[in-house]
PDB file of C-alpha atoms in Angstrom:
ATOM      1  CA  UNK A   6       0.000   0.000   0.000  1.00 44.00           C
ATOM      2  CA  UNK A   7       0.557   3.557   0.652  1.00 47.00           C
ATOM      3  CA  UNK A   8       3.182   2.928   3.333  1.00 48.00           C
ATOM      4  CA  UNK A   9       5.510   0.619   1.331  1.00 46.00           C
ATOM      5  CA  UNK A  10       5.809   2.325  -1.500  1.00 46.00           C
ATOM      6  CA  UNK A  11       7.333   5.560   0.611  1.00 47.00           C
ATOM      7  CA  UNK A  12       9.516   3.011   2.241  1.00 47.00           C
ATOM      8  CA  UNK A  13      11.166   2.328  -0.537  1.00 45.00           C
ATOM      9  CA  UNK A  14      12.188   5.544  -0.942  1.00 44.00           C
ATOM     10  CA  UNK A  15      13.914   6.245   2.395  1.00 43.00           C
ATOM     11  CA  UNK A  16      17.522   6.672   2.239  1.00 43.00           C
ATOM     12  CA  UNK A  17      18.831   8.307   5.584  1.00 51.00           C
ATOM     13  CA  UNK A  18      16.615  10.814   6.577  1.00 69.00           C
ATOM     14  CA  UNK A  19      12.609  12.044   6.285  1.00 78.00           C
ATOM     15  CA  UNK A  20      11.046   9.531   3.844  1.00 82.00           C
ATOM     16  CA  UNK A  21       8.888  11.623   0.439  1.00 86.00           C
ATOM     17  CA  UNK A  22       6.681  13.295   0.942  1.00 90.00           C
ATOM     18  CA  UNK A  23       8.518  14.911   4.871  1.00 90.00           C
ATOM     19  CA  UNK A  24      11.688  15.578   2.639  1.00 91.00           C
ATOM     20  CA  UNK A  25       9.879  17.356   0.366  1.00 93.00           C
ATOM     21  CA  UNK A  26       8.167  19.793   2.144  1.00 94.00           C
ATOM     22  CA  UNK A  27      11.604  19.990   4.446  1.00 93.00           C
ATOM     23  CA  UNK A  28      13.179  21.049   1.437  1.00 95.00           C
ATOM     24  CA  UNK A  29      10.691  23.436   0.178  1.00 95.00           C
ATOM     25  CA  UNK A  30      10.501  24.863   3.483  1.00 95.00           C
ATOM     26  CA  UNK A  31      13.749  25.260   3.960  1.00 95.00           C
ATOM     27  CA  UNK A  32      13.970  27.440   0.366  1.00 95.00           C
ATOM     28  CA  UNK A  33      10.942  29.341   1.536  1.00 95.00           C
ATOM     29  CA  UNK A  34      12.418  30.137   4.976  1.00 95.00           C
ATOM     30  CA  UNK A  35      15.864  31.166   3.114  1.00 95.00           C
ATOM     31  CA  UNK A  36      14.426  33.142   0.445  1.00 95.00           C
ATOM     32  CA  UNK A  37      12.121  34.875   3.403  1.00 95.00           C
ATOM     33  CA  UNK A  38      15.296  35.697   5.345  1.00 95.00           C
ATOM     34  CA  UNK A  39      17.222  37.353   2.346  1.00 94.00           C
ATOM     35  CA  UNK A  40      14.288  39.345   1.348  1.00 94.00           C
ATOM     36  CA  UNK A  41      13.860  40.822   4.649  1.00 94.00           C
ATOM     37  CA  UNK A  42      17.433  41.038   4.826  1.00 94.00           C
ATOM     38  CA  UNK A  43      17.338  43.164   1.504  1.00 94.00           C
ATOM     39  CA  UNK A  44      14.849  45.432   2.760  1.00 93.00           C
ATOM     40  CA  UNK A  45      16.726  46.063   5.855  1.00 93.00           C
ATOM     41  CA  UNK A  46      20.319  46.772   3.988  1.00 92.00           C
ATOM     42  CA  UNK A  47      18.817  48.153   0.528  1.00 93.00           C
ATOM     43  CA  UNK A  48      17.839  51.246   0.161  1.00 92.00           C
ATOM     44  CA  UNK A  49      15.534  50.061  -2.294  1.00 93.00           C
ATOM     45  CA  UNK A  50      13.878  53.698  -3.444  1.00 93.00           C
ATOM     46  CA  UNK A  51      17.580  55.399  -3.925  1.00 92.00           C
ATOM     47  CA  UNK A  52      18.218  51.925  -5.684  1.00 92.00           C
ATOM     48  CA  UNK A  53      15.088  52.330  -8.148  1.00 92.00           C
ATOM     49  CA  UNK A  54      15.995  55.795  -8.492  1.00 94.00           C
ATOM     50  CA  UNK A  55      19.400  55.335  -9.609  1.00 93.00           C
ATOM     51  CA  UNK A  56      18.849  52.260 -12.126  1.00 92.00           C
ATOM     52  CA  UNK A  57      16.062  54.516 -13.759  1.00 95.00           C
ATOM     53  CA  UNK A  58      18.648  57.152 -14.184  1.00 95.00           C
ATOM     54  CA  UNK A  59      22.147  54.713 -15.329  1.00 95.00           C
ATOM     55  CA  UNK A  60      18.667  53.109 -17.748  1.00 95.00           C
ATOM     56  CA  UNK A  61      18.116  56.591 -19.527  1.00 96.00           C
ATOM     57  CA  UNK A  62      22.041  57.470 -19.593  1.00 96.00           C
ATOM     58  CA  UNK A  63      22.144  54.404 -21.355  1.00 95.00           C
ATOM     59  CA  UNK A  64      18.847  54.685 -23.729  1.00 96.00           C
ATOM     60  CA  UNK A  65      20.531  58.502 -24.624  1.00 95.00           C
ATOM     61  CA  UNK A  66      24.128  56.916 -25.200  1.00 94.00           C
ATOM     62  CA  UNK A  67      22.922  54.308 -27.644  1.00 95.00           C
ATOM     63  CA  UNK A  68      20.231  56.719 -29.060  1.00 95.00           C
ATOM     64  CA  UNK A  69      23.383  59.177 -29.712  1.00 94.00           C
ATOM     65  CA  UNK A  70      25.468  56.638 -31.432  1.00 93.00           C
ATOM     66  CA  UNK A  71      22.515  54.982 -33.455  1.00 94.00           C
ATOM     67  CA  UNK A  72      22.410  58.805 -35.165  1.00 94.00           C
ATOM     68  CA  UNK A  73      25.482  59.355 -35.484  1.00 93.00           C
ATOM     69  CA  UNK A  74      25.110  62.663 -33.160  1.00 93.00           C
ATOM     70  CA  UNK A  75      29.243  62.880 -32.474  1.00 93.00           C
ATOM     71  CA  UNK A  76      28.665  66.131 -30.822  1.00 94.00           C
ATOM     72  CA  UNK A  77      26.070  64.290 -27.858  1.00 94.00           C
ATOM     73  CA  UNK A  78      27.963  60.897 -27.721  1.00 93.00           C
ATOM     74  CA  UNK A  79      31.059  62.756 -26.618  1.00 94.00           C
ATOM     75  CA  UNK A  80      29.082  65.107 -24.125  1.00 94.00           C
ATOM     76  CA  UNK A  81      27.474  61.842 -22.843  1.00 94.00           C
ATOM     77  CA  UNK A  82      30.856  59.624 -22.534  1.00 93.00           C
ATOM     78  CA  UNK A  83      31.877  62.812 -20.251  1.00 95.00           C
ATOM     79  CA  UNK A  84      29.268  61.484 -17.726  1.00 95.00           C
ATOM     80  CA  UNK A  85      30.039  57.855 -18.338  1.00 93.00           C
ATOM     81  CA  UNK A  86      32.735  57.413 -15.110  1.00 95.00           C
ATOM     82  CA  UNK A  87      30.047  59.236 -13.086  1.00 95.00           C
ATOM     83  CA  UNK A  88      27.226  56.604 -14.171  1.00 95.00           C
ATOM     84  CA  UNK A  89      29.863  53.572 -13.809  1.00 94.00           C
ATOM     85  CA  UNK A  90      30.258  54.199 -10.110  1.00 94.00           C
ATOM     86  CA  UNK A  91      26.370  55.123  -9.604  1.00 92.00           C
ATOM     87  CA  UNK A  92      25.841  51.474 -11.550  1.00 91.00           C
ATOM     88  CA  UNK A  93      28.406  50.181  -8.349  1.00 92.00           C
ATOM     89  CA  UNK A  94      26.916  51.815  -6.138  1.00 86.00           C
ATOM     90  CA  UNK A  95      23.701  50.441  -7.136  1.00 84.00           C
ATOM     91  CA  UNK A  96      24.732  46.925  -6.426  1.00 87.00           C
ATOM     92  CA  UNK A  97      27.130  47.496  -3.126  1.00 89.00           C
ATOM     93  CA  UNK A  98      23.670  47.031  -1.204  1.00 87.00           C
ATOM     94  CA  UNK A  99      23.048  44.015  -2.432  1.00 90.00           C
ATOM     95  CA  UNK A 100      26.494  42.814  -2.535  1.00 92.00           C
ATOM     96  CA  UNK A 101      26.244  44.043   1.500  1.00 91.00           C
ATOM     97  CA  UNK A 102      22.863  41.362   1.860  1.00 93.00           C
ATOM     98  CA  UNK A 103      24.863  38.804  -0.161  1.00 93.00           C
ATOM     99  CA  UNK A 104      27.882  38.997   2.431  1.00 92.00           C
ATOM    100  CA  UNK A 105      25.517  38.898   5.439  1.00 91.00           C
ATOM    101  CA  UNK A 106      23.737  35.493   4.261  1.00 93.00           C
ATOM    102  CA  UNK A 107      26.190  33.944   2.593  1.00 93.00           C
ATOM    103  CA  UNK A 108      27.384  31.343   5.577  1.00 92.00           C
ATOM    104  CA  UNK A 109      24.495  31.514   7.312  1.00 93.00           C
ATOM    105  CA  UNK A 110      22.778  29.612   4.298  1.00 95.00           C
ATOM    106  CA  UNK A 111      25.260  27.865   3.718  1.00 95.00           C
ATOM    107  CA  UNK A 112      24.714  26.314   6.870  1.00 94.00           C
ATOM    108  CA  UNK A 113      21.109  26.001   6.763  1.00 94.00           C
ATOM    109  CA  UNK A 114      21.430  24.183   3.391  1.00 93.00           C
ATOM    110  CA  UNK A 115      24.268  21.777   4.768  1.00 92.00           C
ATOM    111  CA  UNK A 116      21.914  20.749   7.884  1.00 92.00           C
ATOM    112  CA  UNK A 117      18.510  20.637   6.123  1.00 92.00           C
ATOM    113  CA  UNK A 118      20.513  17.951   3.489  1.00 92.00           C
ATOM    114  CA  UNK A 119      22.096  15.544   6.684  1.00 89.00           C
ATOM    115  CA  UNK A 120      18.441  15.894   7.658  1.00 89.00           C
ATOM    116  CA  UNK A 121      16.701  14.311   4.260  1.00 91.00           C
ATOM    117  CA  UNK A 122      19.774  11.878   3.787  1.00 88.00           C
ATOM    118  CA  UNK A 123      22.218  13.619   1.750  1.00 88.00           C
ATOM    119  CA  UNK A 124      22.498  15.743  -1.309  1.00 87.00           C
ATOM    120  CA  UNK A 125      21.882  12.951  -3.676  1.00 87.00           C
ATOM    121  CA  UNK A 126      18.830  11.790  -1.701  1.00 89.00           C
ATOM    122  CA  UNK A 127      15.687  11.665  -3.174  1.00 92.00           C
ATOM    123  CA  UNK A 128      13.098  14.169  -1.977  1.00 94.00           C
ATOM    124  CA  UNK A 129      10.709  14.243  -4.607  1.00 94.00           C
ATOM    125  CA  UNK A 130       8.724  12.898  -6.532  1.00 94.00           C
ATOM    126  CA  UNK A 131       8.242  13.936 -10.236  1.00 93.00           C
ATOM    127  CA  UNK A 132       5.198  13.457 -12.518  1.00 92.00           C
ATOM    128  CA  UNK A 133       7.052  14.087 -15.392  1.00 93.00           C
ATOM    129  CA  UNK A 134       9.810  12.423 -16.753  1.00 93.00           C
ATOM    130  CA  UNK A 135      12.364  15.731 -17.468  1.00 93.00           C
ATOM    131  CA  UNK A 136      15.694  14.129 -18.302  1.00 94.00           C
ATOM    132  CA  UNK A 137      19.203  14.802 -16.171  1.00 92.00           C
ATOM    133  CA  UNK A 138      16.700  16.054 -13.181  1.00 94.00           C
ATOM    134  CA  UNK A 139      14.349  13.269 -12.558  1.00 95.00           C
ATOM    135  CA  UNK A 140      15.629   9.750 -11.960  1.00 94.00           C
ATOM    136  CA  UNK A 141      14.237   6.534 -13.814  1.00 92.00           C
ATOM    137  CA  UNK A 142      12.215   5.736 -11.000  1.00 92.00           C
ATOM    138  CA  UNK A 143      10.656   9.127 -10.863  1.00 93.00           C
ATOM    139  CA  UNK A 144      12.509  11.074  -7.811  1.00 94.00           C
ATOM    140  CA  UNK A 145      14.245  13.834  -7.939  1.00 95.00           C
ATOM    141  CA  UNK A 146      17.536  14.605  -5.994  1.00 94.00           C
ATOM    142  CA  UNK A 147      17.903  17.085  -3.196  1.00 94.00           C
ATOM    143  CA  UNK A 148      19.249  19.949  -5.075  1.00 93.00           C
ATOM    144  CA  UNK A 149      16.536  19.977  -8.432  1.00 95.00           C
ATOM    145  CA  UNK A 150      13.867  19.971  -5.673  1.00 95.00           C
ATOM    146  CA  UNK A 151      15.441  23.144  -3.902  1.00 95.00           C
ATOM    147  CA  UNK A 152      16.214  24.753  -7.032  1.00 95.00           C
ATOM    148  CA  UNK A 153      12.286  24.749  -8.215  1.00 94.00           C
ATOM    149  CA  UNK A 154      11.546  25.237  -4.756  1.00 95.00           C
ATOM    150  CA  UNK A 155      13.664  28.602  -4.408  1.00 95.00           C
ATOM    151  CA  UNK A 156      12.813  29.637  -7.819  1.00 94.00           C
ATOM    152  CA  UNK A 157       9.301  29.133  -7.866  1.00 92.00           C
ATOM    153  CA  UNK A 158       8.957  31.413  -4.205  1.00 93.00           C
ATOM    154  CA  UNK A 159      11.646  33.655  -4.403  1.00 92.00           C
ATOM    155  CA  UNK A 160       9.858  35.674  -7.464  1.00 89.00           C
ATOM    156  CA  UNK A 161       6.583  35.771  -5.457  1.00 91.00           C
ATOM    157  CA  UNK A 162       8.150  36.540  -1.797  1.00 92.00           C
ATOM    158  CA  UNK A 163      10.211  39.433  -3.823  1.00 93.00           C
ATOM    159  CA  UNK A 164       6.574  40.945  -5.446  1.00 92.00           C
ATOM    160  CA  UNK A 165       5.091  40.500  -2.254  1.00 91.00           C
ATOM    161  CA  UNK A 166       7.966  42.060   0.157  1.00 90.00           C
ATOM    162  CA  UNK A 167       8.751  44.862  -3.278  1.00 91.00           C
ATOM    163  CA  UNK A 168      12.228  43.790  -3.318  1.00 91.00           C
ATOM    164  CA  UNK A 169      12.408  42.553  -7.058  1.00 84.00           C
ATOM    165  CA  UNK A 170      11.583  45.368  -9.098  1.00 71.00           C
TER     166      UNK A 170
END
C-alpha cells in the first residue's frame, strides 16, 4: 500500500513526501530571510531611483550613437565614469545582503541535506519524466527539488515584500 511504497524511498533521513516539504521549506524560509534582509540593507527607493537614471544614460548613449550625433555621444561619454560608479553603487547594497547570508545559508542548506539523507537523496517525486533532473524511478535529488523550490517562491516573496523590481 501507501506505506511501502514511501519506504522504498527512504535513504537516511525524512522519507517523500517529509523531505519534500523539508526542502521546500527550507527554500521558503531562506528566500524569506534574504528578502527581509534586503529590505533592511537596501535602500531600495535610492536603488530604483538610480537604475532609472544609469537606464536613460544608457537609452541617450545608444540613441546618440545609433544617429550618429558625435557632438552628444562625446558630451554623454563625459558622464560615463560618473554613471559607472552610480551602476556600483547600485549593487554594493546588495552585494552588503549577499555577504551577510552567505554562511548563514550555507549552513542552513548543509543541515537541512544531513536531515533528508544527503544531497543525492531523493526528496521528490516527479510526474514528469524531465531528463538529467528526474531519476528513472521518478525522484528527484535534493538539489533539483530546492532549485524549483527557491525559484518558484523567491519571485513571489520578492513581489510580495517589493524587493524585485
Amino acid at each position: 500500500g501507501h506505506h511501502d511504497r514511501n519506504r522504498r524511498w527512504r535513504i537516511l533521513g525524512y522519507p517523500i513526501p517529509e523531505s519534500t516539504l523539508i526542502v521546500s521549506l527550507t527554500a521558503i524560509g531562506l528566500g524569506l530571510a534574504s528578502h527581509t534582509a534586503t529590505r533592511l540593507l537596501v535602500d531600495l527607493r535610492r536603488e530604483k531611483r538610480i537604475k532609472q537614471e544609469i537606464a536613460e544614460f544608457d537609452k541617450e548613449l545608444k540613441d546618440a550613437v545609433l544617429k550618429k550625433d558625435k557632438q552628444r555621444e562625446e558630451k554623454l561619454k563625459k558622464r560615463k565614469p560618473q554613471m559607472d560608479k552610480m551602476r556600483l553603487k547600485a549593487s554594493t547594497g546588495r552585494f552588503k545582503v549577499f555577504m551577510v547570508t552567505w554562511v548563514p545559508f550555507i549552513v542552513l542548506y548543509y543541515l537541512m541535506a544531513e536531515l533528508v539523507g544527503g544531497y543525492y537523496a531523493p526528496v521528490a517525486l516527479s510526474p514528469l519524466p524531465i531528463p538529467y533532473i528526474v531519476s528513472d524511478d521518478g525522484s528527484m535529488a535534493l538539489l533539483w527539488w530546492y532549485f524549483i523550490s527557491s525559484l518558484s517562491f523567491n519571485t513571489m516573496l520578492g513581489k510580495v515584500l517589493g524587493t524585485v523590481p
